PDB file of C-alpha atoms in Angstrom:
ATOM      1  CA  UNK A  10     159.200 195.520 186.035  1.00  0.00           C
ATOM      2  CA  UNK A  11     160.872 192.768 188.043  1.00  0.00           C
ATOM      3  CA  UNK A  12     158.539 190.294 189.667  1.00  0.00           C
ATOM      4  CA  UNK A  13     158.950 189.849 193.428  1.00  0.00           C
ATOM      5  CA  UNK A  14     160.491 186.518 194.372  1.00  0.00           C
ATOM      6  CA  UNK A  15     158.884 184.330 197.029  1.00  0.00           C
ATOM      7  CA  UNK A  16     159.776 180.957 198.526  1.00  0.00           C
ATOM      8  CA  UNK A  17     156.938 178.500 199.185  1.00  0.00           C
ATOM      9  CA  UNK A  18     157.618 175.278 201.076  1.00  0.00           C
ATOM     10  CA  UNK A  19     155.111 172.408 200.959  1.00  0.00           C
ATOM     11  CA  UNK A  20     155.471 170.431 204.200  1.00  0.00           C
ATOM     12  CA  UNK A  21     153.969 166.917 204.245  1.00  0.00           C
ATOM     13  CA  UNK A  22     152.340 165.354 207.269  1.00  0.00           C
ATOM     14  CA  UNK A  23     153.013 162.269 209.342  1.00  0.00           C
ATOM     15  CA  UNK A  24     153.992 159.367 207.072  1.00  0.00           C
ATOM     16  CA  UNK A  25     154.651 162.065 204.476  1.00  0.00           C
ATOM     17  CA  UNK A  26     156.822 161.331 201.500  1.00  0.00           C
ATOM     18  CA  UNK A  27     157.859 163.202 198.407  1.00  0.00           C
ATOM     19  CA  UNK A  28     157.023 160.293 196.108  1.00  0.00           C
ATOM     20  CA  UNK A  29     155.904 156.742 196.733  1.00  0.00           C
ATOM     21  CA  UNK A  30     156.290 155.081 193.355  1.00  0.00           C
ATOM     22  CA  UNK A  31     154.127 157.075 190.967  1.00  0.00           C
ATOM     23  CA  UNK A  32     152.105 158.584 193.824  1.00  0.00           C
ATOM     24  CA  UNK A  33     153.185 162.133 194.670  1.00  0.00           C
ATOM     25  CA  UNK A  34     152.248 163.577 198.056  1.00  0.00           C
ATOM     26  CA  UNK A  35     151.606 167.053 196.664  1.00  0.00           C
ATOM     27  CA  UNK A  36     150.553 165.870 193.186  1.00  0.00           C
ATOM     28  CA  UNK A  37     150.503 168.884 190.842  1.00  0.00           C
ATOM     29  CA  UNK A  38     150.404 171.386 193.724  1.00  0.00           C
ATOM     30  CA  UNK A  39     153.874 172.767 192.936  1.00  0.00           C
ATOM     31  CA  UNK A  40     153.078 173.338 189.264  1.00  0.00           C
ATOM     32  CA  UNK A  41     149.659 174.859 189.965  1.00  0.00           C
ATOM     33  CA  UNK A  42     150.988 177.228 192.642  1.00  0.00           C
ATOM     34  CA  UNK A  43     153.850 178.420 190.460  1.00  0.00           C
ATOM     35  CA  UNK A  44     151.490 178.993 187.513  1.00  0.00           C
ATOM     36  CA  UNK A  45     148.834 180.854 189.532  1.00  0.00           C
ATOM     37  CA  UNK A  46     151.384 183.043 191.273  1.00  0.00           C
ATOM     38  CA  UNK A  47     153.056 183.820 187.936  1.00  0.00           C
ATOM     39  CA  UNK A  48     149.669 184.952 186.611  1.00  0.00           C
ATOM     40  CA  UNK A  49     149.747 187.566 189.389  1.00  0.00           C
ATOM     41  CA  UNK A  50     153.312 188.613 188.629  1.00  0.00           C
ATOM     42  CA  UNK A  51     154.936 186.698 191.467  1.00  0.00           C
ATOM     43  CA  UNK A  52     157.983 184.551 190.856  1.00  0.00           C
ATOM     44  CA  UNK A  53     157.686 181.631 193.260  1.00  0.00           C
ATOM     45  CA  UNK A  54     160.278 179.037 194.115  1.00  0.00           C
ATOM     46  CA  UNK A  55     158.102 176.158 195.354  1.00  0.00           C
ATOM     47  CA  UNK A  56     159.839 173.330 197.212  1.00  0.00           C
ATOM     48  CA  UNK A  57     158.346 170.033 198.302  1.00  0.00           C
ATOM     49  CA  UNK A  58     160.022 169.375 201.642  1.00  0.00           C
ATOM     50  CA  UNK A  59     161.651 166.012 202.143  1.00  0.00           C
ATOM     51  CA  UNK A  60     160.856 165.028 205.691  1.00  0.00           C
ATOM     52  CA  UNK A  61     161.562 162.166 208.046  1.00  0.00           C
ATOM     53  CA  UNK A  62     158.030 160.745 207.996  1.00  0.00           C
ATOM     54  CA  UNK A  63     157.939 159.077 211.405  1.00  0.00           C
ATOM     55  CA  UNK A  64     160.205 161.416 213.394  1.00  0.00           C
ATOM     56  CA  UNK A  65     159.149 163.711 216.212  1.00  0.00           C
ATOM     57  CA  UNK A  66     157.748 167.144 215.421  1.00  0.00           C
ATOM     58  CA  UNK A  67     160.975 168.751 216.688  1.00  0.00           C
ATOM     59  CA  UNK A  68     163.173 166.612 214.430  1.00  0.00           C
ATOM     60  CA  UNK A  69     160.873 167.277 211.487  1.00  0.00           C
ATOM     61  CA  UNK A  70     160.987 171.035 212.203  1.00  0.00           C
ATOM     62  CA  UNK A  71     164.799 170.854 212.354  1.00  0.00           C
ATOM     63  CA  UNK A  72     164.827 169.148 208.974  1.00  0.00           C
ATOM     64  CA  UNK A  73     162.448 171.808 207.633  1.00  0.00           C
ATOM     65  CA  UNK A  74     164.833 174.493 208.913  1.00  0.00           C
ATOM     66  CA  UNK A  75     167.748 172.793 207.126  1.00  0.00           C
ATOM     67  CA  UNK A  76     165.809 172.815 203.852  1.00  0.00           C
ATOM     68  CA  UNK A  77     164.829 176.460 204.276  1.00  0.00           C
ATOM     69  CA  UNK A  78     168.528 177.269 204.673  1.00  0.00           C
ATOM     70  CA  UNK A  79     169.464 175.110 201.675  1.00  0.00           C
ATOM     71  CA  UNK A  80     166.809 176.510 199.325  1.00  0.00           C
ATOM     72  CA  UNK A  81     166.249 180.067 200.596  1.00  0.00           C
ATOM     73  CA  UNK A  82     169.404 180.882 202.530  1.00  0.00           C
ATOM     74  CA  UNK A  83     171.082 182.591 199.598  1.00  0.00           C
ATOM     75  CA  UNK A  84     168.730 185.569 199.517  1.00  0.00           C
ATOM     76  CA  UNK A  85     166.367 187.533 201.722  1.00  0.00           C
ATOM     77  CA  UNK A  86     163.109 186.788 199.888  1.00  0.00           C
ATOM     78  CA  UNK A  87     159.968 186.123 201.922  1.00  0.00           C
ATOM     79  CA  UNK A  88     159.135 182.551 202.891  1.00  0.00           C
ATOM     80  CA  UNK A  89     155.694 180.935 203.021  1.00  0.00           C
ATOM     81  CA  UNK A  90     155.003 177.554 204.614  1.00  0.00           C
ATOM     82  CA  UNK A  91     152.110 175.284 203.651  1.00  0.00           C
ATOM     83  CA  UNK A  92     151.819 172.358 206.023  1.00  0.00           C
ATOM     84  CA  UNK A  93     149.474 169.430 205.578  1.00  0.00           C
ATOM     85  CA  UNK A  94     148.378 167.584 208.717  1.00  0.00           C
ATOM     86  CA  UNK A  95     151.366 167.317 211.084  1.00  0.00           C
ATOM     87  CA  UNK A  96     153.387 169.302 208.539  1.00  0.00           C
ATOM     88  CA  UNK A  97     151.431 172.282 209.882  1.00  0.00           C
ATOM     89  CA  UNK A  98     152.816 171.471 213.348  1.00  0.00           C
ATOM     90  CA  UNK A  99     156.341 171.345 211.921  1.00  0.00           C
ATOM     91  CA  UNK A 100     155.854 174.778 210.363  1.00  0.00           C
ATOM     92  CA  UNK A 101     154.307 176.220 213.526  1.00  0.00           C
ATOM     93  CA  UNK A 102     157.186 174.959 215.674  1.00  0.00           C
ATOM     94  CA  UNK A 103     159.735 176.395 213.258  1.00  0.00           C
ATOM     95  CA  UNK A 104     158.303 179.908 213.517  1.00  0.00           C
ATOM     96  CA  UNK A 105     157.688 179.749 217.273  1.00  0.00           C
ATOM     97  CA  UNK A 106     160.734 177.884 218.563  1.00  0.00           C
ATOM     98  CA  UNK A 107     162.795 180.935 219.454  1.00  0.00           C
ATOM     99  CA  UNK A 108     165.980 179.500 217.976  1.00  0.00           C
ATOM    100  CA  UNK A 109     165.831 176.288 220.004  1.00  0.00           C
ATOM    101  CA  UNK A 110     165.792 174.099 216.901  1.00  0.00           C
ATOM    102  CA  UNK A 111     169.466 174.385 216.031  1.00  0.00           C
ATOM    103  CA  UNK A 112     172.836 175.452 217.293  1.00  0.00           C
ATOM    104  CA  UNK A 113     174.427 175.580 213.858  1.00  0.00           C
ATOM    105  CA  UNK A 114     171.643 177.066 211.700  1.00  0.00           C
ATOM    106  CA  UNK A 115     170.160 180.580 211.781  1.00  0.00           C
ATOM    107  CA  UNK A 116     166.760 179.499 213.105  1.00  0.00           C
ATOM    108  CA  UNK A 117     165.633 182.941 214.291  1.00  0.00           C
ATOM    109  CA  UNK A 118     166.727 184.637 211.077  1.00  0.00           C
ATOM    110  CA  UNK A 119     164.918 182.119 208.875  1.00  0.00           C
ATOM    111  CA  UNK A 120     161.785 182.197 211.051  1.00  0.00           C
ATOM    112  CA  UNK A 121     161.746 185.999 210.854  1.00  0.00           C
ATOM    113  CA  UNK A 122     161.479 185.758 207.055  1.00  0.00           C
ATOM    114  CA  UNK A 123     158.351 183.612 207.207  1.00  0.00           C
ATOM    115  CA  UNK A 124     155.417 185.748 206.080  1.00  0.00           C
ATOM    116  CA  UNK A 125     152.692 183.103 206.258  1.00  0.00           C
ATOM    117  CA  UNK A 126     151.976 179.660 207.609  1.00  0.00           C
ATOM    118  CA  UNK A 127     149.019 177.826 206.131  1.00  0.00           C
ATOM    119  CA  UNK A 128     147.999 174.637 207.874  1.00  0.00           C
ATOM    120  CA  UNK A 129     145.638 172.247 206.144  1.00  0.00           C
ATOM    121  CA  UNK A 130     143.852 169.698 208.348  1.00  0.00           C
ATOM    122  CA  UNK A 131     146.466 170.167 211.075  1.00  0.00           C
ATOM    123  CA  UNK A 132     145.664 168.606 214.469  1.00  0.00           C
ATOM    124  CA  UNK A 133     146.563 171.672 216.555  1.00  0.00           C
ATOM    125  CA  UNK A 134     144.833 170.145 219.582  1.00  0.00           C
ATOM    126  CA  UNK A 135     146.357 166.684 219.199  1.00  0.00           C
ATOM    127  CA  UNK A 136     145.017 163.429 217.842  1.00  0.00           C
ATOM    128  CA  UNK A 137     144.233 160.014 219.353  1.00  0.00           C
ATOM    129  CA  UNK A 138     146.630 158.457 216.859  1.00  0.00           C
ATOM    130  CA  UNK A 139     149.560 160.287 218.464  1.00  0.00           C
ATOM    131  CA  UNK A 140     148.786 158.638 221.798  1.00  0.00           C
ATOM    132  CA  UNK A 141     148.941 155.193 220.193  1.00  0.00           C
ATOM    133  CA  UNK A 142     152.452 155.815 218.887  1.00  0.00           C
ATOM    134  CA  UNK A 143     153.706 156.561 222.422  1.00  0.00           C
ATOM    135  CA  UNK A 144     152.849 153.002 223.495  1.00  0.00           C
ATOM    136  CA  UNK A 145     155.226 150.036 223.236  1.00  0.00           C
ATOM    137  CA  UNK A 146     153.243 148.536 220.360  1.00  0.00           C
ATOM    138  CA  UNK A 147     152.982 151.924 218.642  1.00  0.00           C
ATOM    139  CA  UNK A 148     156.741 152.411 218.953  1.00  0.00           C
ATOM    140  CA  UNK A 149     157.341 149.067 217.273  1.00  0.00           C
ATOM    141  CA  UNK A 150     154.925 149.948 214.480  1.00  0.00           C
ATOM    142  CA  UNK A 151     156.861 153.202 213.930  1.00  0.00           C
ATOM    143  CA  UNK A 152     160.138 151.270 213.761  1.00  0.00           C
ATOM    144  CA  UNK A 153     158.725 148.927 211.132  1.00  0.00           C
ATOM    145  CA  UNK A 154     157.251 151.803 209.128  1.00  0.00           C
ATOM    146  CA  UNK A 155     160.491 153.782 209.239  1.00  0.00           C
ATOM    147  CA  UNK A 156     162.360 150.810 207.773  1.00  0.00           C
ATOM    148  CA  UNK A 157     160.062 150.791 204.772  1.00  0.00           C
TER     149      UNK A 157
END
């Protein structure tokens, strides 16, 4: 019997990175998820999303959409999003944007394939840190951080 295929995207939060030296943002999560799902007969294609760590939520959601198209656009398998911190906001915007994320990508079609969004420690009601980054000093800090 063929195992059902699923796409799982791990979406990092603000200041998120795939790897920082030997430190991995989602250390071992990809391997563990694939193994546990395989134990239940589910073939999972788990992708760690490469994001623009200090960009706006909309730009991060657009980048998430691009990666969904790149990694899952060749089939019609279900998609699951796991967002950590502001990565949960990126995922939520992607599924709720009504196609406003892109003129050249099938935003509505990809969002319609999303079967679940899991948000882990996501600030759905905002955070005081976000207010800081809208100030002049906060903007400069973001510029410096984005260069590194």
